[in-house]
XYZ file of C-alpha atoms in Angstrom:
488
model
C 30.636 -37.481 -32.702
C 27.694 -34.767 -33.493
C 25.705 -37.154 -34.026
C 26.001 -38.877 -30.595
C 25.912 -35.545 -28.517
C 22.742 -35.000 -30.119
C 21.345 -38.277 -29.724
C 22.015 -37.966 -26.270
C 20.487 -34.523 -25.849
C 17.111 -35.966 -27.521
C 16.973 -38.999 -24.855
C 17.939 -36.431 -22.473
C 14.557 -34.146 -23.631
C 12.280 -37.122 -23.937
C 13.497 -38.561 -20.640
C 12.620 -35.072 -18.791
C 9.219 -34.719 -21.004
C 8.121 -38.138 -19.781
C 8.892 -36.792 -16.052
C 6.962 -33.675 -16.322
C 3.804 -34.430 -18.397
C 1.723 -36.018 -16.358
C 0.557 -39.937 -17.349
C -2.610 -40.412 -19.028
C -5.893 -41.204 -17.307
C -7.777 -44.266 -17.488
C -11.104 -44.225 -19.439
C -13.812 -43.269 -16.733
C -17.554 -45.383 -16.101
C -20.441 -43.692 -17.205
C -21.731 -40.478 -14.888
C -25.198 -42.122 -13.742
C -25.501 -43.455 -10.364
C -28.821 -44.960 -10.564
C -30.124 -47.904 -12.550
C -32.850 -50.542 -13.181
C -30.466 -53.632 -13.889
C -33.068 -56.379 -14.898
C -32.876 -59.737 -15.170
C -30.358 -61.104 -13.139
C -29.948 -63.793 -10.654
C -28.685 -62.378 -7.455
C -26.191 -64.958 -5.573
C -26.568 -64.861 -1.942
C -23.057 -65.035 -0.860
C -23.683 -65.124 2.640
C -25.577 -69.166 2.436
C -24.753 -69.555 -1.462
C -27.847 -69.924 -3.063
C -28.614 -68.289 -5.872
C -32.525 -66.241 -6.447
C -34.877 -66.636 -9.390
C -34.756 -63.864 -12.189
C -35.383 -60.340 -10.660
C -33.969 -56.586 -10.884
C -32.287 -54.522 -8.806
C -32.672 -51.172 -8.565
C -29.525 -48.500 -7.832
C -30.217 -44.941 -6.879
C -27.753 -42.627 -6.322
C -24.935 -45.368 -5.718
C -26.555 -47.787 -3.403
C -28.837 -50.444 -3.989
C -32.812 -49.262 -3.263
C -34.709 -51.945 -4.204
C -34.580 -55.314 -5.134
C -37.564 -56.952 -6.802
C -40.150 -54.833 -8.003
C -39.879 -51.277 -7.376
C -40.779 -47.738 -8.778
C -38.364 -47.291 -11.796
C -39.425 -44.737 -13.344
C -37.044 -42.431 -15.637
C -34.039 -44.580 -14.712
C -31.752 -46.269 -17.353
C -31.754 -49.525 -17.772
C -29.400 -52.399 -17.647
C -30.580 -55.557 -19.084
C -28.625 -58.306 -17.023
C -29.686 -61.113 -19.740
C -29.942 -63.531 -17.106
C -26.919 -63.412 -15.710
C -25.611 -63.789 -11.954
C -24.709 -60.704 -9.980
C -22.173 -60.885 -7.144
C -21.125 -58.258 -4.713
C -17.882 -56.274 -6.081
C -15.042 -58.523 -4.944
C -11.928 -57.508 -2.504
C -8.347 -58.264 -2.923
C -6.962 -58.073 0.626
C -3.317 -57.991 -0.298
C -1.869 -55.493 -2.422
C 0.712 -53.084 -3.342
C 0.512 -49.491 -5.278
C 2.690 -47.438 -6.796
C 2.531 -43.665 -8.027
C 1.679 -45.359 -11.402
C -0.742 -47.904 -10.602
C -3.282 -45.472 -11.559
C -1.800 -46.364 -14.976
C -0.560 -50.169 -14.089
C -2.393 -51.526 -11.859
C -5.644 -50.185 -10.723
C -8.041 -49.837 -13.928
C -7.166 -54.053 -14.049
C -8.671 -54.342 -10.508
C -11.778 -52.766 -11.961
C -11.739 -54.872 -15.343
C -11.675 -57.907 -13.312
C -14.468 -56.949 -10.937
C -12.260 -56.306 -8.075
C -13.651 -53.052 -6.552
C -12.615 -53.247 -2.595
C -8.154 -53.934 -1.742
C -6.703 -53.995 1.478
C -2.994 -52.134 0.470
C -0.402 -53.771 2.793
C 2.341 -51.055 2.205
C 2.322 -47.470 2.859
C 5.534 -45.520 1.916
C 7.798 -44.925 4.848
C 7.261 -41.063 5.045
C 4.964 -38.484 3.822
C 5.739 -38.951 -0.012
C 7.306 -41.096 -1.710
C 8.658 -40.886 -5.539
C 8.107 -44.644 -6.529
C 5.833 -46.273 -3.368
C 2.292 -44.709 -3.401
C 1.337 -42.947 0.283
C -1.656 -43.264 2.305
C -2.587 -39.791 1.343
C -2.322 -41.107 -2.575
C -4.799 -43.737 -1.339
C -7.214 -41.780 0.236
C -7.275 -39.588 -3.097
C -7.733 -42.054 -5.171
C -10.801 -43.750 -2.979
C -12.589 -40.467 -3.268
C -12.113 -39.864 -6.898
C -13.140 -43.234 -7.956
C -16.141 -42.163 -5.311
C -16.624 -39.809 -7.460
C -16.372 -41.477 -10.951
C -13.482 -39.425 -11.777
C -10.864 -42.078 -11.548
C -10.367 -45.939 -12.451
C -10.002 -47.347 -9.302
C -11.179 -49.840 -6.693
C -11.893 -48.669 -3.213
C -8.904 -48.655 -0.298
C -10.078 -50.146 2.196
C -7.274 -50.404 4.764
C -3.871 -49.154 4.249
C -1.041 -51.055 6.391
C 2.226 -49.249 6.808
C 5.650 -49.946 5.369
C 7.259 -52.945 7.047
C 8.754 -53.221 10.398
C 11.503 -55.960 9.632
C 15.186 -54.869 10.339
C 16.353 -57.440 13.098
C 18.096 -53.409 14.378
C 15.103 -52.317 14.978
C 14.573 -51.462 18.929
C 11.473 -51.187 20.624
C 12.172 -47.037 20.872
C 12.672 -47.440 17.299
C 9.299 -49.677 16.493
C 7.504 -47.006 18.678
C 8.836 -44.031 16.767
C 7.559 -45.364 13.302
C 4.493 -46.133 14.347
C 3.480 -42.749 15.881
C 4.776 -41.257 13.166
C 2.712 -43.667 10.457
C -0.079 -43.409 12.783
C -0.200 -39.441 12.252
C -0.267 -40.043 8.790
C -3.397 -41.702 8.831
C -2.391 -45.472 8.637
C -5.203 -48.146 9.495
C -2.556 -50.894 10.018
C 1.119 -51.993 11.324
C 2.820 -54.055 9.475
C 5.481 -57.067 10.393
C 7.729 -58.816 8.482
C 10.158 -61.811 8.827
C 12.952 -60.630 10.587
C 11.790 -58.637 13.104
C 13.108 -60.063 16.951
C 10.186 -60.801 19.323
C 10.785 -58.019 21.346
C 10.697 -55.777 18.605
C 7.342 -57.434 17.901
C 5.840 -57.134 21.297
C 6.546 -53.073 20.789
C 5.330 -53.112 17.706
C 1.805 -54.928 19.116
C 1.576 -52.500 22.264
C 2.200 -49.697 19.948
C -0.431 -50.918 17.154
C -3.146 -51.549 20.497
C -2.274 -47.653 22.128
C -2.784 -45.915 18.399
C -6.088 -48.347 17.842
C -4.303 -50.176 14.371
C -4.562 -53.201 13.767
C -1.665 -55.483 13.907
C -0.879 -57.575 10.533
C 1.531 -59.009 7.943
C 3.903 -61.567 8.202
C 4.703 -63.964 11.014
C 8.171 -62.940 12.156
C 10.338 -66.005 11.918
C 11.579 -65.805 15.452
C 7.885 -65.383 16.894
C 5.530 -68.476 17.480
C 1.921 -68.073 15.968
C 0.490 -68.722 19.455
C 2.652 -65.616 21.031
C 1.341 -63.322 17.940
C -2.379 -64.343 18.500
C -1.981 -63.566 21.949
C -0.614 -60.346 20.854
C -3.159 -59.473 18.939
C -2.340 -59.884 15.253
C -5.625 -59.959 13.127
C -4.549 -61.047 9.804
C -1.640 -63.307 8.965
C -0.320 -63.333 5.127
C 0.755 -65.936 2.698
C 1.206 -69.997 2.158
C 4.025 -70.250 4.328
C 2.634 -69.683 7.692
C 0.599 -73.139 8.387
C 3.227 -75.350 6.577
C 5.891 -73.492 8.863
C 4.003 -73.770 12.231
C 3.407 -77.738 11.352
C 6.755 -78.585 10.578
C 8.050 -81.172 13.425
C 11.095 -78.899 13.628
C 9.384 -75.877 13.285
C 10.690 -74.316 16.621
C 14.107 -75.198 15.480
C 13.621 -73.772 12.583
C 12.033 -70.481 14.509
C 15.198 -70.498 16.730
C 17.274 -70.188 13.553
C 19.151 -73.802 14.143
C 17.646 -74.949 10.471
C 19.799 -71.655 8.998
C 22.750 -73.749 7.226
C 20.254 -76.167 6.082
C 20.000 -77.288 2.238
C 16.828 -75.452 0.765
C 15.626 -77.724 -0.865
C 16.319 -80.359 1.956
C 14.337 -78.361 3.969
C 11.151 -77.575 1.669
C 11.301 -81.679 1.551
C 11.550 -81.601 5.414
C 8.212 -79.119 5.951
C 6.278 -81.484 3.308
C 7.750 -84.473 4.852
C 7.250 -84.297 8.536
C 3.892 -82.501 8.975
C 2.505 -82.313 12.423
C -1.576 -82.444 12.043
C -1.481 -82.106 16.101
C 0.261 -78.692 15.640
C -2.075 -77.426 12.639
C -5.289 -78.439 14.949
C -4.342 -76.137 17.875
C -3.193 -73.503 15.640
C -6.682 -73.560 13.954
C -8.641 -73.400 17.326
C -6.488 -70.652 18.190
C -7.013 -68.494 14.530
C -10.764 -69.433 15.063
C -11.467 -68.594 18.486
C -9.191 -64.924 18.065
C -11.696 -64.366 14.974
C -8.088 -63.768 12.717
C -7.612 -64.206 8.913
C -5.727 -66.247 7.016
C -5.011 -64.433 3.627
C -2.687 -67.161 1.978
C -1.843 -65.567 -1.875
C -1.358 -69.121 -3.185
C -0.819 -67.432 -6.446
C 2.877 -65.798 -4.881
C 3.771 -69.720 -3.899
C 2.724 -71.027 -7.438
C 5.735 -68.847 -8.896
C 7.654 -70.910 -6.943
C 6.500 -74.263 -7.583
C 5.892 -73.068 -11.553
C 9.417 -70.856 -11.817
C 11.318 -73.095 -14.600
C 7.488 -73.562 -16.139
C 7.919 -71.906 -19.543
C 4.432 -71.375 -20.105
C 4.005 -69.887 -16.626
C 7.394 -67.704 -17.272
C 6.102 -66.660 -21.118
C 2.623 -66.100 -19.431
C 0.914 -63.710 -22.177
C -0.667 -62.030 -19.399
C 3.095 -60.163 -18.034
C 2.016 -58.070 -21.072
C 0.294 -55.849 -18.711
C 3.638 -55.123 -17.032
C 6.235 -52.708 -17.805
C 9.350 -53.818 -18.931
C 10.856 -53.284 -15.227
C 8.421 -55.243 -13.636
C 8.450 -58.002 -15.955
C 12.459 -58.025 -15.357
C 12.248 -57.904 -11.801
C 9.444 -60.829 -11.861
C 11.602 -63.284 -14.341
C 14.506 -62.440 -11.984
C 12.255 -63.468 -9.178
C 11.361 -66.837 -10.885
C 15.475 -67.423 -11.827
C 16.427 -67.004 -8.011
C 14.063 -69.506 -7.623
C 15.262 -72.068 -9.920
C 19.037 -71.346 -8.413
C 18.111 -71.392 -4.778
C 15.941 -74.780 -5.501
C 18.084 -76.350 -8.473
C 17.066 -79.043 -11.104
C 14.490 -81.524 -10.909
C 14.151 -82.600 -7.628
C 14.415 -78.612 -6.316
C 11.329 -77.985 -8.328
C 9.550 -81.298 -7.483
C 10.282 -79.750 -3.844
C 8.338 -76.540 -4.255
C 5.465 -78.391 -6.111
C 5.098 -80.719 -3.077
C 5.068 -77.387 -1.096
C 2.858 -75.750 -2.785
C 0.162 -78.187 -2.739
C 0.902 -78.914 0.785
C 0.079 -75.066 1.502
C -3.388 -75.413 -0.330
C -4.236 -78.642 1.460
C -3.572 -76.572 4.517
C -5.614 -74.151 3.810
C -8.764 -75.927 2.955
C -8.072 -77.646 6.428
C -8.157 -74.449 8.226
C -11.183 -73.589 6.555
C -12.736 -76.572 7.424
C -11.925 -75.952 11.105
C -13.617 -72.391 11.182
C -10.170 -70.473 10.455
C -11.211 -67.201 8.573
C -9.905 -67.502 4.803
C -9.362 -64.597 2.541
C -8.494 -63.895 -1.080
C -5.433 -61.732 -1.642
C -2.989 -61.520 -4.431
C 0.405 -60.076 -3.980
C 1.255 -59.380 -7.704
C 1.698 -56.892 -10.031
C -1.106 -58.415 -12.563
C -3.177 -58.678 -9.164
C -6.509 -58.129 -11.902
C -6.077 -60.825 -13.781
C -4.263 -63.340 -11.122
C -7.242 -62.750 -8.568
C -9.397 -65.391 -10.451
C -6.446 -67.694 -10.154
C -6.106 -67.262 -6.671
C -9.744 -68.130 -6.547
C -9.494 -71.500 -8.396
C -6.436 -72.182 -5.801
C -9.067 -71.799 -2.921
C -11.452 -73.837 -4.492
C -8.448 -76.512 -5.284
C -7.344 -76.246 -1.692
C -10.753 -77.747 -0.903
C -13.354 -74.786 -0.471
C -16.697 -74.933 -2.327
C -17.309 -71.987 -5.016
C -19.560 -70.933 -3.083
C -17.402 -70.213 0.333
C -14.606 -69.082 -1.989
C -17.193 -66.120 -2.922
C -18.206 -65.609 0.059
C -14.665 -65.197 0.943
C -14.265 -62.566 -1.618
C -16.674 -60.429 -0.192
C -18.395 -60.402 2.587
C -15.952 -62.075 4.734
C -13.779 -59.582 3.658
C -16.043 -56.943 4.266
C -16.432 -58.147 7.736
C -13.350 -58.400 8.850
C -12.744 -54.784 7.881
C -15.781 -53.929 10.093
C -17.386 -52.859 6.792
C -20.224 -55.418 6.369
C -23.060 -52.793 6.776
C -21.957 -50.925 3.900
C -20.282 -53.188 1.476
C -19.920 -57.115 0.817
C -23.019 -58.389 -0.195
C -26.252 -57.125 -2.423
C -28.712 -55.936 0.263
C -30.858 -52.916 0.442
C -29.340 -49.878 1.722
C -25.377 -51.046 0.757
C -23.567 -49.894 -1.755
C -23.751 -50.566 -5.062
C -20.233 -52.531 -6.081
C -21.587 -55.024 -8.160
C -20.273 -57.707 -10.707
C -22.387 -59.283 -13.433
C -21.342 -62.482 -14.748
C -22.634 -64.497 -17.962
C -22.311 -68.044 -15.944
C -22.810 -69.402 -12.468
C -20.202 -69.216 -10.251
C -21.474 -71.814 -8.013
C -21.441 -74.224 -10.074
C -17.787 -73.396 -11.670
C -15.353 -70.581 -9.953
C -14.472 -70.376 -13.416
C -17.147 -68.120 -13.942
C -16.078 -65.265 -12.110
C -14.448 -64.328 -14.969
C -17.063 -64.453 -17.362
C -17.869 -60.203 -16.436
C -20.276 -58.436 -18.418
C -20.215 -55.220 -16.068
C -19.110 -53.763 -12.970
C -20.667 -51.263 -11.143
C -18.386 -49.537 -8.639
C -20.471 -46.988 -6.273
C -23.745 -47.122 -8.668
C -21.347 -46.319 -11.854
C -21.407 -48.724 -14.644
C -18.828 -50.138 -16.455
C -20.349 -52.230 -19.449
C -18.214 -55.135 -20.959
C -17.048 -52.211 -23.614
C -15.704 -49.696 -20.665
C -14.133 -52.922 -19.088
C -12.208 -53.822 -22.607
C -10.684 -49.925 -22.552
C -9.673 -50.632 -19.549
C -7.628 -53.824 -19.975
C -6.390 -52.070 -23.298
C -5.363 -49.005 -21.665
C -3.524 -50.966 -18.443
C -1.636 -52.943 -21.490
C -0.993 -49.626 -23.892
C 0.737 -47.984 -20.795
C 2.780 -51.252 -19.454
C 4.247 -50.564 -23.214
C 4.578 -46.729 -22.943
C 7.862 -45.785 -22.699
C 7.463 -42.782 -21.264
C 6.448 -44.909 -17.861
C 9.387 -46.799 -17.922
C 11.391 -44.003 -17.666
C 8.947 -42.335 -14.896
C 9.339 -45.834 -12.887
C 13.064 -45.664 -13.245
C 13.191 -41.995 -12.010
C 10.988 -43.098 -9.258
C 13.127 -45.712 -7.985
C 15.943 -43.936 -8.504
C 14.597 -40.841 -6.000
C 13.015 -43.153 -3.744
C 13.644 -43.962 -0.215
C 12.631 -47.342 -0.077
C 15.151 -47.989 -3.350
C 17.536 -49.643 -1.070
C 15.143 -52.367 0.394
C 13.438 -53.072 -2.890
């Protein structure tokens, strides 16, 4: 049994070499910060229409000049008559302590250069869950060219959801986050309404803002009036509307068949309920951020080509596990055919809902929610544009809505003078098709270029490291030592 001793003493030395080295670093853009890009047909994302042929002009990381313009001595980017957007913003994600391996260098390759991360680790460090301090870090290097990353914008902090938690409690963790230089509380399903009234007086006296989920037992008019500025995911219209919905709210739907009850939500739709909630959302200026892509696993979970998607490729092992378990709890909480024709029906019903909110005013954002976030944010974008948005407010969704709801608009969301240069070029119009936002021949993130060459490294590197073993066993240490292991 030599043999297996030593075996065992090799994993053992691999496994604690794959802890201690640190992880590789993603390929970095080029060093300049100023540009003549030529050639390119800005879209106006604020009214949609799109200029004649012209060039911009990027000094030191911020856009200087468009149109003609003193140029002399800078390098030149020949846009080939292509369309150039405004970097685009995911405003719901999640990082790790690997994502600078997993995760982020696939925002950049997909022209995503602003995220909104909605949760911060429960403490000052975390082994597994990336901090806000990790956050901040990684902003300024990517500032700085030295990492692959898109900007945070907003951090939110971890979840407030045990139905335990008391308003001494709520008011504890929220100083405490607060201190550690969070931007946002979050709130999650279970949290009781008092808890949730704490939680909003608590988010008001630091100066957060108050976001995240709509807490099952509080009604969307009581967390308006409480301040909450961004509400997340397809379920919360297609809740509120339900004809039962307070019942449901009150926890008398509990014993209730799931599918039966997904049927129910589709079936007996109040439009009266979904108008008032819309002038409510509108007039409070709050954001719907409904990550149709997280409710398409569910209506696509026994899909084989949605389960085999090649794209999981740019997960690791653990993730891909965890996601495929994900899509099986699915299929046995919602069983055979008529479970899955239930979550189709639902799904659809959420995007109709949406693209009725927009319609009424109701602020719409773009936000993922999954661990190939990159690639799935041009899929969320075709969702929009299926719920009923034109291309054209779907990209203005993407950016400088986004950017002004984070109070960022003078810097960031749009290509003006004096803002900074996150930019996407594209090879088609993305008015015409929403397909087209994936047709990237560069970003430039802060005035550094990625051409469609650093852009392929990336995606290669995100995909050699989701198959690097020596990650797998970092994410498994990770979870093991982690804090949050338990509620994961």
């Amino acid at each position: 049994m030599r043999w297996l001793g030593g075996g065992l003493g090799a994993i053992a030395l691999l496994a604690a070499a794959a802890i201690l080295i640190p992880p590789s670093a993603a390929p970095l853009p080029d060093a300049d910060r100023s540009y003549l890009i030529q050639r390119v047909r800005i879209v106006d994302v604020e009214t949609g229409a799109i200029g004649a042929p012209t060039s911009v002009t990027v000094r030191d990381g911020r856009i200087a000049a468009i149109g003609a313009a003193d140029a002399a001595g800078l390098r030149v980017v020949d846009g080939g008559g292509g369309w150039l957007i405004p970097g685009l913003w995911d405003m719901h994600v999640h990082t790790f302590q690997l994502s600078p391996q997993m995760h982020l260098p696939l925002f950049v390759a997909n022209g995503v250069t602003s995220v909104r991360d909605m949760m911060d680790c429960p403490g000052v460090r975390d082994s597994l869950i990336a901090c806000v301090a990790d956050k901040r870090r990684w902003t300024a290097a990517a500032a700085e060219g030295q990492m692959a990353s898109p900007r945070f914008v907003a951090v939110a902090s971890y979840y407030l959801d045990k139905p335990s938690l008391t308003p001494a409690d709520v008011r504890a963790q929220i100083a405490a986050a607060a201190g550690r230089g969070i931007d946002a509380v979050k709130v999650y399903n279970r949290l009781t309404p008092t808890a949730y009234r704490a939680a909003a007086e608590a988010a008001r006296a630091h100066r957060l803002r108050l976001v995240g989920h709509l807490p099952q037992a509080v009604s969307l008019e009581a967390a308006i009036a409480a301040g909450q500025s961004s509400f997340e995911h397809g379920h919360l219209l297609v809740r509120h509307c339900f004809r039962e919905g307070a019942a449901w709210r009150a926890g008398r739907l509990a014993g209730a068949d799931p599918t039966s009850l997904a049927e129910a939500m589709v079936r007996d739709h109040e439009p009266a309920a979904c108008g008032r909630a819309f002038d409510a959302m509108r007039t409070a200026g709050v954001a719907l951020v409904p990550t149709h892509v997280t409710r398409e696993e569910d209506a696509r979970a026994t899909d084989p080509a949605f389960v085999d998607d090649a794209r999981l490729a740019h997960l690791d092992p653990l993730s891909r596990w965890a996601y495929r378990d994900d899509l099986n709890g699915t299929a046995t909480h919602y069983p055979g055919p008529r479970g899955a024709a239930a979550l189709r029906a639902y799904f659809d019903h959420g995007l109709r809902l949406t693209g009725a909110a927009r319609r009424a005013g109701v602020r719409v954002l773009v936000g993922t929610d999954t661990g190939v976030g990159g690639l799935r944010y041009h899929d969320e974008m075709a969702h929009l544009v299926r719920a009923g948005l034109t291309p054209a407010e779907v990209l203005r969704a993407a950016t400088i809505d986004a950017a002004r709801h984070q109070g960022l608009d003078r810097e960031s969301g749009s290509i003006t003078v004096g803002k900074r240069a996150d930019l996407v070029l594209l090879a088609g119009d993305p008015i015409a098709n929403i397909a087209n936002s994936r047709s990237i021949r560069a970003v430039f993130l802060a005035g550094r270029l990625y051409d469609r060459d650093g852009l392929d490294a990336l995606t290669d590197f995100n995909r050699g490291q989701a198959g690097n073993p020596a990650n797998w066993v970092r994410l498994l240490w990770g979870f093991a030592r982690s804090s949050v292991a338990a509620d994961l």
